PDB file of C-alpha atoms in Angstrom:
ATOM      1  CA  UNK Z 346      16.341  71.381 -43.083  1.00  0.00           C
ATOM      2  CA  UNK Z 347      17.165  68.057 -41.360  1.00  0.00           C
ATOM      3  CA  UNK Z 348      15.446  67.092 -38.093  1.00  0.00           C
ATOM      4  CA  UNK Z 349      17.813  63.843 -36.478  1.00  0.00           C
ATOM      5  CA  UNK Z 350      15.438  61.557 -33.653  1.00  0.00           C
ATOM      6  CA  UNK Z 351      17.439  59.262 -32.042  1.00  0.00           C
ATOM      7  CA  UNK Z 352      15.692  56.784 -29.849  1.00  0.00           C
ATOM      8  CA  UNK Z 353      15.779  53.338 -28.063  1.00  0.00           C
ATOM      9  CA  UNK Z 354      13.725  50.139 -28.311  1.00  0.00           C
ATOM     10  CA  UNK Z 355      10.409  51.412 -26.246  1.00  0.00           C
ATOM     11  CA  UNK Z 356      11.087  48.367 -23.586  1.00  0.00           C
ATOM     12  CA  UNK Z 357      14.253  49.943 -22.779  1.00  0.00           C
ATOM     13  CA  UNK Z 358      12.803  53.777 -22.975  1.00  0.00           C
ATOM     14  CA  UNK Z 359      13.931  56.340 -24.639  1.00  0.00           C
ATOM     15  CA  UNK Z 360      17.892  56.946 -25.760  1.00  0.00           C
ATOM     16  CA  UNK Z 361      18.745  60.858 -26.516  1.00  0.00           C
ATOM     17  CA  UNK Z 362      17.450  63.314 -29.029  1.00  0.00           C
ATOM     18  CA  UNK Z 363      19.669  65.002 -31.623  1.00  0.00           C
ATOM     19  CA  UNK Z 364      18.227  67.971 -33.233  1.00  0.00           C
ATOM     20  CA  UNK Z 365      19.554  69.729 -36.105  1.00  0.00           C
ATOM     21  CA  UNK Z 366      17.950  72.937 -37.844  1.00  0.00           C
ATOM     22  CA  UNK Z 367      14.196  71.865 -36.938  1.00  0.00           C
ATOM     23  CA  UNK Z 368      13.099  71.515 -33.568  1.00  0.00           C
ATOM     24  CA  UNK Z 369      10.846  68.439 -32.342  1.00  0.00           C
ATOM     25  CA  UNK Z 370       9.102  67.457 -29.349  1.00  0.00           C
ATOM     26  CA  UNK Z 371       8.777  63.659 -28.818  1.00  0.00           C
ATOM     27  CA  UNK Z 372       6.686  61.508 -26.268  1.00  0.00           C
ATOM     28  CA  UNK Z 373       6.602  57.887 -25.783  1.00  0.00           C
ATOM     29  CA  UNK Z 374       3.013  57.176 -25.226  1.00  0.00           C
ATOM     30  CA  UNK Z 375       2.038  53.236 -23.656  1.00  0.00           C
ATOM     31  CA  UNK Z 376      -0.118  52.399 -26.536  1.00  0.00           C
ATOM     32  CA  UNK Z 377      -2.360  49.152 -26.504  1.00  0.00           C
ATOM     33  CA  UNK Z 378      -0.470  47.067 -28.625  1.00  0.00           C
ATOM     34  CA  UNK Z 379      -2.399  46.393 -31.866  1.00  0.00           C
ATOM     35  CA  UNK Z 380      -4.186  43.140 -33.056  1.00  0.00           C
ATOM     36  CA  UNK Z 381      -3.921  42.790 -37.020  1.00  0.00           C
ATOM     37  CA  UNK Z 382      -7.394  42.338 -38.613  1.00  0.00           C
ATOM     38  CA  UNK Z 383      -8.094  39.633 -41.695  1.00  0.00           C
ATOM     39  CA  UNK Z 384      -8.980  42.934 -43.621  1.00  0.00           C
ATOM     40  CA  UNK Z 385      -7.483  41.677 -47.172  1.00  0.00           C
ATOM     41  CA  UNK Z 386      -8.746  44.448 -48.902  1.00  0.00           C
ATOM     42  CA  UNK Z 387     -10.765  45.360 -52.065  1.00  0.00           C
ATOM     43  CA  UNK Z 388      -8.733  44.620 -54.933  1.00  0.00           C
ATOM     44  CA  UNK Z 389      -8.483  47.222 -57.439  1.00  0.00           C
ATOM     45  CA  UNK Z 390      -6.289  47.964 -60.867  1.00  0.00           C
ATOM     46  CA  UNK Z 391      -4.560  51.440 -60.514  1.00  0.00           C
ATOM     47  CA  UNK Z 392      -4.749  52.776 -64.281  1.00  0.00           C
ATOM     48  CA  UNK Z 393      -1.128  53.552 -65.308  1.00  0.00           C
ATOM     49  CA  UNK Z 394      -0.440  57.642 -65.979  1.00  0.00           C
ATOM     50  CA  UNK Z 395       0.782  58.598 -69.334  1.00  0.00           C
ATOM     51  CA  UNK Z 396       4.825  59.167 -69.334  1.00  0.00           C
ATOM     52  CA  UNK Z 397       5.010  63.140 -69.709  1.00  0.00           C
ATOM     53  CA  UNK Z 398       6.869  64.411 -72.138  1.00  0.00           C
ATOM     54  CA  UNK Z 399       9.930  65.914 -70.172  1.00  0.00           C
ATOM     55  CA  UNK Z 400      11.125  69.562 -71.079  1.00  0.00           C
ATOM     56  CA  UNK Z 401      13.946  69.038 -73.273  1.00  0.00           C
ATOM     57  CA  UNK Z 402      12.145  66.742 -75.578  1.00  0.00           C
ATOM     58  CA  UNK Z 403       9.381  69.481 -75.655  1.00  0.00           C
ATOM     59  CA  UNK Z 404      11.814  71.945 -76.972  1.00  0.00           C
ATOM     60  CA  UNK Z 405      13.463  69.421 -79.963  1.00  0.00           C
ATOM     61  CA  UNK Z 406       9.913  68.430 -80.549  1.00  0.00           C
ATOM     62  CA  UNK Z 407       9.491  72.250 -81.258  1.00  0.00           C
ATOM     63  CA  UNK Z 408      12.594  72.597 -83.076  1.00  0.00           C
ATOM     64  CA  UNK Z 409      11.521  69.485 -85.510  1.00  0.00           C
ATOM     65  CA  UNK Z 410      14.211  67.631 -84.413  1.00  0.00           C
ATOM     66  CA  UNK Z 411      13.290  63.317 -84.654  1.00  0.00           C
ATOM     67  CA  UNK Z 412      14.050  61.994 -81.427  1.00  0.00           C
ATOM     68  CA  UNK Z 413      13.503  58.125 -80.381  1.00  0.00           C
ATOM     69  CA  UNK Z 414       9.914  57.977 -78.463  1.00  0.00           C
ATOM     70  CA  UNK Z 415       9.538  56.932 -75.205  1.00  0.00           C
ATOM     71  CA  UNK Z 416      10.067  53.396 -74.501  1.00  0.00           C
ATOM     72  CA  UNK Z 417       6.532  52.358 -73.029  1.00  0.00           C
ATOM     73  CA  UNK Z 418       7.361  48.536 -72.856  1.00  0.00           C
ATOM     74  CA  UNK Z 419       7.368  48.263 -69.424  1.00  0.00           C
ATOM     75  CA  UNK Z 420       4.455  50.708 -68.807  1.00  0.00           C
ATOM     76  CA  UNK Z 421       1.461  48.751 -67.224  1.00  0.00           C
ATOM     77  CA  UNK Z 422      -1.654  48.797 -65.496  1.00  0.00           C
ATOM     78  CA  UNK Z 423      -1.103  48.210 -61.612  1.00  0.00           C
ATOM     79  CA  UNK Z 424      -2.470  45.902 -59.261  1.00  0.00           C
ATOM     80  CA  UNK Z 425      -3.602  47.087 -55.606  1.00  0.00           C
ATOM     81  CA  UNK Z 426      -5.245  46.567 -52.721  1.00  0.00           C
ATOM     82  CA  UNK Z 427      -7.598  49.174 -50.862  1.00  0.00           C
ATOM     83  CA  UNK Z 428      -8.346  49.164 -46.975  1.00  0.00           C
ATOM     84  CA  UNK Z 429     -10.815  51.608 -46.434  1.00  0.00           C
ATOM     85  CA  UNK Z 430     -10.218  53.570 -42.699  1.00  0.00           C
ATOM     86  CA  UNK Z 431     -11.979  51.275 -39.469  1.00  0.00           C
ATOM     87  CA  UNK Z 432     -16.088  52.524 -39.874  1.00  0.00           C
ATOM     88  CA  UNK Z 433     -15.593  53.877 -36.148  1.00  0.00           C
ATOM     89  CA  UNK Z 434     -13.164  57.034 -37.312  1.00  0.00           C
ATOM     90  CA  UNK Z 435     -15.302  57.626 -40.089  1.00  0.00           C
ATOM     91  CA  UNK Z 436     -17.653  60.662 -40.269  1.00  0.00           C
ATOM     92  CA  UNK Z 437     -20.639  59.047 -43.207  1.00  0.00           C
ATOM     93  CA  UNK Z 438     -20.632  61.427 -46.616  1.00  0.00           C
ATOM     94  CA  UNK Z 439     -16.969  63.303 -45.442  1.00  0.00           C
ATOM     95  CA  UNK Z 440     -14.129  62.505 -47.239  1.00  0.00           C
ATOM     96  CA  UNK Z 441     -11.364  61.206 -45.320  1.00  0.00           C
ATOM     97  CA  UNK Z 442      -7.189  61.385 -45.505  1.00  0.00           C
ATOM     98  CA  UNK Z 443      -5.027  58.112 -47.139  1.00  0.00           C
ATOM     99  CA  UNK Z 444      -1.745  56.812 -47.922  1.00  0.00           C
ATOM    100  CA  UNK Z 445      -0.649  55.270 -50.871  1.00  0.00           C
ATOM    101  CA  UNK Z 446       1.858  52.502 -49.346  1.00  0.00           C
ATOM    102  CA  UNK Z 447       4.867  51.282 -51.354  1.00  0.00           C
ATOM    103  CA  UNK Z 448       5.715  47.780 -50.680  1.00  0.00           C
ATOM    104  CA  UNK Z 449       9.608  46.216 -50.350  1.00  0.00           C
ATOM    105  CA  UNK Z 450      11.067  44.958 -53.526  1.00  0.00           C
ATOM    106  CA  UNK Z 451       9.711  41.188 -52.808  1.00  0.00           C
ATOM    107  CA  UNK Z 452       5.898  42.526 -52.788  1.00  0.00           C
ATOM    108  CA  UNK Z 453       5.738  42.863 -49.127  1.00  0.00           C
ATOM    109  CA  UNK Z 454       4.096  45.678 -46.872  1.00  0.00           C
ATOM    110  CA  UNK Z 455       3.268  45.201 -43.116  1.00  0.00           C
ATOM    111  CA  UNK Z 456       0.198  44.232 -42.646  1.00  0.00           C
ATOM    112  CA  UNK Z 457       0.439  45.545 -38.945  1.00  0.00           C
ATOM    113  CA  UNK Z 458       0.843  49.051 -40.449  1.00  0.00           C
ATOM    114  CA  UNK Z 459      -2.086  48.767 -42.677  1.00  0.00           C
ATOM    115  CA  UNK Z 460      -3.993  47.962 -39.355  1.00  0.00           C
ATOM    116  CA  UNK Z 461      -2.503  51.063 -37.735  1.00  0.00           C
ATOM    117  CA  UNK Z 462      -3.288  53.389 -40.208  1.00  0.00           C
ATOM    118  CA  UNK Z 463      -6.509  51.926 -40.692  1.00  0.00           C
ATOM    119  CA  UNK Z 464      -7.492  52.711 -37.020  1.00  0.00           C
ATOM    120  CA  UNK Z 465      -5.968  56.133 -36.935  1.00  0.00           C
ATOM    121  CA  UNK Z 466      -8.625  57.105 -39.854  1.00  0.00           C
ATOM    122  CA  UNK Z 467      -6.674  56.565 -42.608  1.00  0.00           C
ATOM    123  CA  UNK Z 468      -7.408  54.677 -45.802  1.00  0.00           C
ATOM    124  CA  UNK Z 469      -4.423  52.945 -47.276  1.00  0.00           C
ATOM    125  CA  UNK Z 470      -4.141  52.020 -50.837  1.00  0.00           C
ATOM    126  CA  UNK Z 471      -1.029  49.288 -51.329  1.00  0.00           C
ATOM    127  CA  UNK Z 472       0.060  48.878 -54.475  1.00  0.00           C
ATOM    128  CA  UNK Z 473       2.388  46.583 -56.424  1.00  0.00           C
ATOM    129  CA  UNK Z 474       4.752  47.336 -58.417  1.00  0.00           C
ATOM    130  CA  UNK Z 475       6.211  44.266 -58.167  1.00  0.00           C
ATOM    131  CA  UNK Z 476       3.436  42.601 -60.241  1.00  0.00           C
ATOM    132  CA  UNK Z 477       3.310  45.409 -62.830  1.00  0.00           C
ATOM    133  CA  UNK Z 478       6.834  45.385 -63.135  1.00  0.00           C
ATOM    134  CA  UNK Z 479       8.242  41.764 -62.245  1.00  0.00           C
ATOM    135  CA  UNK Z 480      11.416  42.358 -64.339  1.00  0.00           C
ATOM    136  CA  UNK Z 481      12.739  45.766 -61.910  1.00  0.00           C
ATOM    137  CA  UNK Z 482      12.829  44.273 -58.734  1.00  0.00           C
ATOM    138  CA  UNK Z 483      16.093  44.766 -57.208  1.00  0.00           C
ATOM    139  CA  UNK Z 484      15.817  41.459 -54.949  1.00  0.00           C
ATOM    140  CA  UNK Z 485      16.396  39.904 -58.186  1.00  0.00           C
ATOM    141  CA  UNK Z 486      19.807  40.225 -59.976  1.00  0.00           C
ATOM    142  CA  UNK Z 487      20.450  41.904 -62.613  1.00  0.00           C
ATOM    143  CA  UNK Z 488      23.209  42.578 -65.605  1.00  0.00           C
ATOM    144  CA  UNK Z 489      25.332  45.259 -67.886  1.00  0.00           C
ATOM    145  CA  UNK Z 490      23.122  44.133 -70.535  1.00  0.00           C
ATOM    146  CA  UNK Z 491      19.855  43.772 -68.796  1.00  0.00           C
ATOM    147  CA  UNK Z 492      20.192  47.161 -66.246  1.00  0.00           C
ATOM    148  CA  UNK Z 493      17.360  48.001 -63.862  1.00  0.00           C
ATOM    149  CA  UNK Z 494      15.776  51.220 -63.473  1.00  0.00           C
ATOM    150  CA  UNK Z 495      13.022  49.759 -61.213  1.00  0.00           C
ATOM    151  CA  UNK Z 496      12.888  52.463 -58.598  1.00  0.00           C
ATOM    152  CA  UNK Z 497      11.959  54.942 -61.296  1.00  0.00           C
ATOM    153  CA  UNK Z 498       9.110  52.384 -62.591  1.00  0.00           C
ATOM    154  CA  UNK Z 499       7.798  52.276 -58.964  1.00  0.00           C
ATOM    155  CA  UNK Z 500       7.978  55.904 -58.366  1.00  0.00           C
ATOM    156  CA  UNK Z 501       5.859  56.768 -61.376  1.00  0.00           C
ATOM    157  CA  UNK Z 502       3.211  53.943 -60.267  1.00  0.00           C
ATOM    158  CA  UNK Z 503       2.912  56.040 -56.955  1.00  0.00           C
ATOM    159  CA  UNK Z 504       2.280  58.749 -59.110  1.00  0.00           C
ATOM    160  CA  UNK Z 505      -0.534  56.872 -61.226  1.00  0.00           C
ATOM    161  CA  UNK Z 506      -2.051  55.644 -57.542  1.00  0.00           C
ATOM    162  CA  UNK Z 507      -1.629  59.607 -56.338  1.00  0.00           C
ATOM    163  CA  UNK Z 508      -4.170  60.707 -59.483  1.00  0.00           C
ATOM    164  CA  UNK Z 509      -5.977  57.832 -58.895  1.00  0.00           C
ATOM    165  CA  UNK Z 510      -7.060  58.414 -55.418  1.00  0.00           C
ATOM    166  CA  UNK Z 511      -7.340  62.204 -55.873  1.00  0.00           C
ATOM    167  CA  UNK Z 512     -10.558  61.757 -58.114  1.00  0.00           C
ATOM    168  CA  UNK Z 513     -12.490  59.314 -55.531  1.00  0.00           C
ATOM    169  CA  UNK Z 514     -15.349  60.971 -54.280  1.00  0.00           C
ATOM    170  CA  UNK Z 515     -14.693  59.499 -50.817  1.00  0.00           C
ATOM    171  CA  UNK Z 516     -11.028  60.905 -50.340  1.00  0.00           C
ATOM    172  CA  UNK Z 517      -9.583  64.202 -49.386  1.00  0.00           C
ATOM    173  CA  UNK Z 518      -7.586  65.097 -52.890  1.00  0.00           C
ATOM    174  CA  UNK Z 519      -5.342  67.490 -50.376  1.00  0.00           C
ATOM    175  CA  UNK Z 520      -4.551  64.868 -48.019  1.00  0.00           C
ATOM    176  CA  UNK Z 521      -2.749  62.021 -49.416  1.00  0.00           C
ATOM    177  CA  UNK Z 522       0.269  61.065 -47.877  1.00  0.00           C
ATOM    178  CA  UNK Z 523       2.942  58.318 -49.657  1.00  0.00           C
ATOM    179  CA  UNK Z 524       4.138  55.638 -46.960  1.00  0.00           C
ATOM    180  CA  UNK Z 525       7.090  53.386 -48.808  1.00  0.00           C
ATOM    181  CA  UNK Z 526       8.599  50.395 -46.876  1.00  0.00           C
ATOM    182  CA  UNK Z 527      12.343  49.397 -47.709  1.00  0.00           C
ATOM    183  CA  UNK Z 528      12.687  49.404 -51.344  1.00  0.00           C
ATOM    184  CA  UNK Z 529       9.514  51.137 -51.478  1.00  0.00           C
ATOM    185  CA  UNK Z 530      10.918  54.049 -49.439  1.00  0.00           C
ATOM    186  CA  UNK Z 531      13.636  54.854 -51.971  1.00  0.00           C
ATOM    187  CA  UNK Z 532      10.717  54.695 -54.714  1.00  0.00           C
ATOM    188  CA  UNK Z 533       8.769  56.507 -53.157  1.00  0.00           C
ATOM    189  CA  UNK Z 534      11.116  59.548 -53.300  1.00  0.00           C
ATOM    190  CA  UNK Z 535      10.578  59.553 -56.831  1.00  0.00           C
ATOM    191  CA  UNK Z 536       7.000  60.684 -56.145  1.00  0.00           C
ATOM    192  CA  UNK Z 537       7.600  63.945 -54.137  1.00  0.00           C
ATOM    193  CA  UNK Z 538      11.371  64.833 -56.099  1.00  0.00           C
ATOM    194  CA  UNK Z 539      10.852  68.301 -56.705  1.00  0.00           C
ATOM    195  CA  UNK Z 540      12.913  67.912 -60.519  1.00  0.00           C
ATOM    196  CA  UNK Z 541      11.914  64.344 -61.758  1.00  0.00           C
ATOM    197  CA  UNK Z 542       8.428  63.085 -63.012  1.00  0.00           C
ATOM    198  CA  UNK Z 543       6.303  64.769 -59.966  1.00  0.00           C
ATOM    199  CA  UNK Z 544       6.293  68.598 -61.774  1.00  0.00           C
ATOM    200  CA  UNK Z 545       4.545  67.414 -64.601  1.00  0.00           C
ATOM    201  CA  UNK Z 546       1.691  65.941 -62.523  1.00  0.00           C
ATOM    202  CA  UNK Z 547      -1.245  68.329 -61.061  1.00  0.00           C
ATOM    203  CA  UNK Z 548      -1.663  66.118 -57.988  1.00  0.00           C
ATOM    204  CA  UNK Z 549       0.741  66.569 -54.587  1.00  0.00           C
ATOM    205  CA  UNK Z 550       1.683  64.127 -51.962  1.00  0.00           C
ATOM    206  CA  UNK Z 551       1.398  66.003 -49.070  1.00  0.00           C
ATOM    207  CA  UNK Z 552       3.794  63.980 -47.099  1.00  0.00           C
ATOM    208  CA  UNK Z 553       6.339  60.916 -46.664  1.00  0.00           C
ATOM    209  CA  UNK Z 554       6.897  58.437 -44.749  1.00  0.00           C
ATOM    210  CA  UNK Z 555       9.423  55.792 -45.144  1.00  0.00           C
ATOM    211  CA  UNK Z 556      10.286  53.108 -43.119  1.00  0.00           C
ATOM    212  CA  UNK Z 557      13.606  51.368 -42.784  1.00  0.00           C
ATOM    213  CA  UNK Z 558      14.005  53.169 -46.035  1.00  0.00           C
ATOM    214  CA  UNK Z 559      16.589  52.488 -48.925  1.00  0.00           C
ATOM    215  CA  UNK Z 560      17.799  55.827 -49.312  1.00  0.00           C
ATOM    216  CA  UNK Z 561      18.827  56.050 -53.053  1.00  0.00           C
ATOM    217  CA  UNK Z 562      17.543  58.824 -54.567  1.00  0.00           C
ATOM    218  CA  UNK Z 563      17.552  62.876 -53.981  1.00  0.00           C
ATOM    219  CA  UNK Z 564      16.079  64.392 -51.470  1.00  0.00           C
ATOM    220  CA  UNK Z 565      15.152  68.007 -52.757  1.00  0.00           C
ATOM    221  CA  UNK Z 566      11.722  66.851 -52.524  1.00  0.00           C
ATOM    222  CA  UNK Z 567       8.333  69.471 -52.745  1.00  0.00           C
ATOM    223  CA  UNK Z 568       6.837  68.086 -49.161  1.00  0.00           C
ATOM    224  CA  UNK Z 569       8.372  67.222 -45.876  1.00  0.00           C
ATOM    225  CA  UNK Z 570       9.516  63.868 -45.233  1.00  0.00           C
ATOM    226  CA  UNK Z 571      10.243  61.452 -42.542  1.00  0.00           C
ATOM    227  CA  UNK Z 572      12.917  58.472 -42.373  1.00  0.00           C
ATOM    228  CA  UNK Z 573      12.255  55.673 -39.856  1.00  0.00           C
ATOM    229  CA  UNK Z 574      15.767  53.853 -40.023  1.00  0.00           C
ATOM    230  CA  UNK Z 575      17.383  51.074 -37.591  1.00  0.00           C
ATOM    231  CA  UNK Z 576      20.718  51.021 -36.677  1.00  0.00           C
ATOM    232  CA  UNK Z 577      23.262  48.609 -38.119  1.00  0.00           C
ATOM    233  CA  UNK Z 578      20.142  47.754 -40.757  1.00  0.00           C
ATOM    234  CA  UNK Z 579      22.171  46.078 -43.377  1.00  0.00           C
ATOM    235  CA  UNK Z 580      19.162  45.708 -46.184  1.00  0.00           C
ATOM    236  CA  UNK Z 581      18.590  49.156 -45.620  1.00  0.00           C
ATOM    237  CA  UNK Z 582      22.068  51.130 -44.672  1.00  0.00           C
ATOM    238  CA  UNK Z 583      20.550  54.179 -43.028  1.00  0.00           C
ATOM    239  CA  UNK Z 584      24.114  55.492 -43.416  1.00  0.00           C
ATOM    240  CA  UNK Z 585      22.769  55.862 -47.196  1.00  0.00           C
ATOM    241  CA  UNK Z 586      20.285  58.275 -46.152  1.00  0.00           C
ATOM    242  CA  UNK Z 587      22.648  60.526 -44.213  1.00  0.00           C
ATOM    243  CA  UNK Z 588      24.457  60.704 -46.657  1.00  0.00           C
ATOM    244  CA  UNK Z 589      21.976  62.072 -48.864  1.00  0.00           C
ATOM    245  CA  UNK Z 590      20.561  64.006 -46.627  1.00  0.00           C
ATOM    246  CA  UNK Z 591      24.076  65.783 -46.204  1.00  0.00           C
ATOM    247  CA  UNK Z 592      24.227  66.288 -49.754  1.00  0.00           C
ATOM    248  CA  UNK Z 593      20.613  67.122 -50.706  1.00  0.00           C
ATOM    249  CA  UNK Z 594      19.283  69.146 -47.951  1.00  0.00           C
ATOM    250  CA  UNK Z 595      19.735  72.838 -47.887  1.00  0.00           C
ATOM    251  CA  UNK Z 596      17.934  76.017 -45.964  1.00  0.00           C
ATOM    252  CA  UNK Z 597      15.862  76.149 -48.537  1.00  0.00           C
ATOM    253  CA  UNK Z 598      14.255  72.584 -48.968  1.00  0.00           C
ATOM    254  CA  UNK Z 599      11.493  70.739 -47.262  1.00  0.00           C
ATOM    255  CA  UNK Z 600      12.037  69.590 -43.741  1.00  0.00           C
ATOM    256  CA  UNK Z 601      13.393  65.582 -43.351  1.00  0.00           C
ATOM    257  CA  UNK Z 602      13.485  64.338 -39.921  1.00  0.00           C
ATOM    258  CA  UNK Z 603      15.668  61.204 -39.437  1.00  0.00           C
ATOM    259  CA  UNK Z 604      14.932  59.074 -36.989  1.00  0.00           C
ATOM    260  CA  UNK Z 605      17.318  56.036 -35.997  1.00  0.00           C
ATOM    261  CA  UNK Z 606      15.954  53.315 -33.975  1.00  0.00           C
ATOM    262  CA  UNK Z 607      17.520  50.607 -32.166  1.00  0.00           C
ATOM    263  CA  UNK Z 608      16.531  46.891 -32.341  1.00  0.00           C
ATOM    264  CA  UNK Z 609      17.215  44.372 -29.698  1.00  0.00           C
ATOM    265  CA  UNK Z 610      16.450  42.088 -32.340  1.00  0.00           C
ATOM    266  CA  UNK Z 611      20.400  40.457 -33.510  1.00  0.00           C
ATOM    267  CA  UNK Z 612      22.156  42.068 -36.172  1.00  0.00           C
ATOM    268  CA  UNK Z 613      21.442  38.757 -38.735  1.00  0.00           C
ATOM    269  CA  UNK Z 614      18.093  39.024 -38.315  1.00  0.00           C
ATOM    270  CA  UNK Z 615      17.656  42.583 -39.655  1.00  0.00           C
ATOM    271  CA  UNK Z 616      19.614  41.384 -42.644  1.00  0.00           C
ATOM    272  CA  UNK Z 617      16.826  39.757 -44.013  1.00  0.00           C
ATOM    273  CA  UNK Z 618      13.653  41.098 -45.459  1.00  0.00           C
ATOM    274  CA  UNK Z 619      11.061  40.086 -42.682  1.00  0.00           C
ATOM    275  CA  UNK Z 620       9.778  43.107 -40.569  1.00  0.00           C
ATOM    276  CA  UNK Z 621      11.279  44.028 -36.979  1.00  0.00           C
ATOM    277  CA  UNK Z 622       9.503  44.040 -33.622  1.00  0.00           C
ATOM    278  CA  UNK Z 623      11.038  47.692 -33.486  1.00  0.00           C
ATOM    279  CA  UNK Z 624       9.139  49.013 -36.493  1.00  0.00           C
ATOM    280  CA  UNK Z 625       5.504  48.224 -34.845  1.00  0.00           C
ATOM    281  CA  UNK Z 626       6.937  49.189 -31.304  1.00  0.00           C
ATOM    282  CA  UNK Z 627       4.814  52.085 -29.721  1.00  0.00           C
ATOM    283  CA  UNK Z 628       7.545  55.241 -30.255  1.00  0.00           C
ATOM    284  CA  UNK Z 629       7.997  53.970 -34.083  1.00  0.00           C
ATOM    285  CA  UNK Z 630       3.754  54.330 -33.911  1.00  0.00           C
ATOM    286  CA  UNK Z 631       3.856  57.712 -32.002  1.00  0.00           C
ATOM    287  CA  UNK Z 632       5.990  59.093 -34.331  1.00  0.00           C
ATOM    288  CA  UNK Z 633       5.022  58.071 -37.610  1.00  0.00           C
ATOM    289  CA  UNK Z 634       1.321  58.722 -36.475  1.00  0.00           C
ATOM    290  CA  UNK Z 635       2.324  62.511 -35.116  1.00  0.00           C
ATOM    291  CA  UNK Z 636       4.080  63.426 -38.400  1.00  0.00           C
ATOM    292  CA  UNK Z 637       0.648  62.391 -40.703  1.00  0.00           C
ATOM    293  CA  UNK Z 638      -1.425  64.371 -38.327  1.00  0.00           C
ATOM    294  CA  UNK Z 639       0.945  67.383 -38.335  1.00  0.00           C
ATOM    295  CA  UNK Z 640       0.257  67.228 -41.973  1.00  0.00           C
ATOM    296  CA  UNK Z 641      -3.569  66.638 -41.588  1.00  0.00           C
ATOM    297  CA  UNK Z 642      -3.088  62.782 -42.670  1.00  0.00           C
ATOM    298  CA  UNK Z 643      -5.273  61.397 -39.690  1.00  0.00           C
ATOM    299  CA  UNK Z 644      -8.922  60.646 -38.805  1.00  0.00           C
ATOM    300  CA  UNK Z 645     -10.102  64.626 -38.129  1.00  0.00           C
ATOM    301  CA  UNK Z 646     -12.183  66.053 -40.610  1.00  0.00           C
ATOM    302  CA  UNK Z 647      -9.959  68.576 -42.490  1.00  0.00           C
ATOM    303  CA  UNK Z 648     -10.324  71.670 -45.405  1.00  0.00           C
ATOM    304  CA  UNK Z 649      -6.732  72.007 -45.624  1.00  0.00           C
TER     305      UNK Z 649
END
């Protein structure tokens, strides 16, 4: 099912609303513009998962068949950051809801967001990729005889930070949510795709959210998702993820809402990699924050 939210910069109010299969109810509240904190975070090392052995190599292992191993080269311990949720949404000795968040291919993640989530009750673990994996970084070229296969790398580090957040005592093992930015949006796929690496791991995301996302992977995914994308974005067509979405969704997948935003902000600036006014604005907020509470990713004490 495909929900499609299309809205205005908030300064302008709001454009028209396009629904398709799912219904949705919208409101654009006047929120007090947030202040980012110097919160740097605790850094942490996210222990890298072991690659599971797919299926088919299960069944020629079986058969005695010799088949190469699995090139671990590139497999690696990954670096992160942890922002616990502000103390004042915090109830002492209750575990509480987070987000693993999925930086853009040059190592960057909002920092406003962090703050938002922070203050909505949410712990937010950011990892990077980037550092585990400096080679697969698509903002760096690459060749025939060097290919890149970085956004499968990334999605199976959200998958090591997933099973390493579900066994802290302080977190809600039922209520992590995966928030990718950019590049990190398209990775972040990887972690809820109902037929890649995901199946073989006990742990579930129990949402997505990406944000200007780079739509380049499937979308028959095992949780609901949402897709923050701006108009005319040309790092991060969100023509790409209609077109998936046209192609992937069916009546019997998890729900995707779409939502495409407008920027007053000139076309040449969104082609570069620095964030928009339009992603922090307060409707962008609303929304993203509405969708993680629908799905118990919020402050409230929860046994979901």
């Amino acid at each position: 099912m495909i929900r499609l939210l299309i809205l205005g910069n908030c300064r302008f109010g709001f454009a028209t609303m396009v629904r398709f299969a799912c219904t949705a109810a919208f409101f654009c509240f006047a929120l007090t513009p947030y202040i980012v904190k110097a919160d740097t975070g605790q850094k942490v090392v996210v222990p890298a998962l072991s690659y599971p052995v797919s299926g088919l190599r299960q069944r020629l292992l079986a058969e005695g068949k010799a088949i190469p191993a699995v090139d671990d080269t590139l497999q690696a311990d990954i670096p992160a950051r942890f922002f616990a949720p502000s103390p004042s949404t915090r109830s002492p000795d209750t575990p509480y809801a987070a987000v693993v968040a999925l930086p853009d291919c040059d190592d960057a993640f909002p920092q406003k967001w962090i703050t938002i989530l922070q203050d909505a009750g949410i712990g937010v673990l950011v990892i990077s990729p980037y550092q585990a994996h400096p080679s697969q970084s698509y903002c760096t070229g690459g060749s025939l005889d060097k290919p890149k296969h970085g956004v499968t790398y990334w999605g199976f580090d959200a998958l090591s930070a997933l099973s390493y957040l579900a066994h802290k005592p302080e977190i809600d093992p039922k209520r992590i949510a995966i928030f990718g930015y950019g590049y990190g949006a398209a990775a972040a796929q990887f972690a809820i795709y109902r037929h890649g690496h995901a199946k073989r791991i006990p742990e579930r995301y129990r949402a997505l959210v990406g944000l200007r996302p780079q739509c380049m992977s499937e979308m028959d995914n095992f949780v609901p998702s949402l897709l923050v994308a701006v108009r005319h974005d040309r790092f991060n067509p969100p023509e790409w993820c209609q077109w998936r979405m046209d192609r992937d969704i069916g009546p019997n997948t998890e729900t995707v809402a779409f939502q495409l935003v407008d920027s007053s902000e000139m076309p040449e600036k969104q082609a570069t990699r620095k964030t928009l006014m339009v992603e922090e604005s307060p409707p962008v907020v609303t929304t993203i924050l509405n969708f993680l509470s629908e799905h118990a990713i919020d402050g409230k004490n929860s046994k979901n």
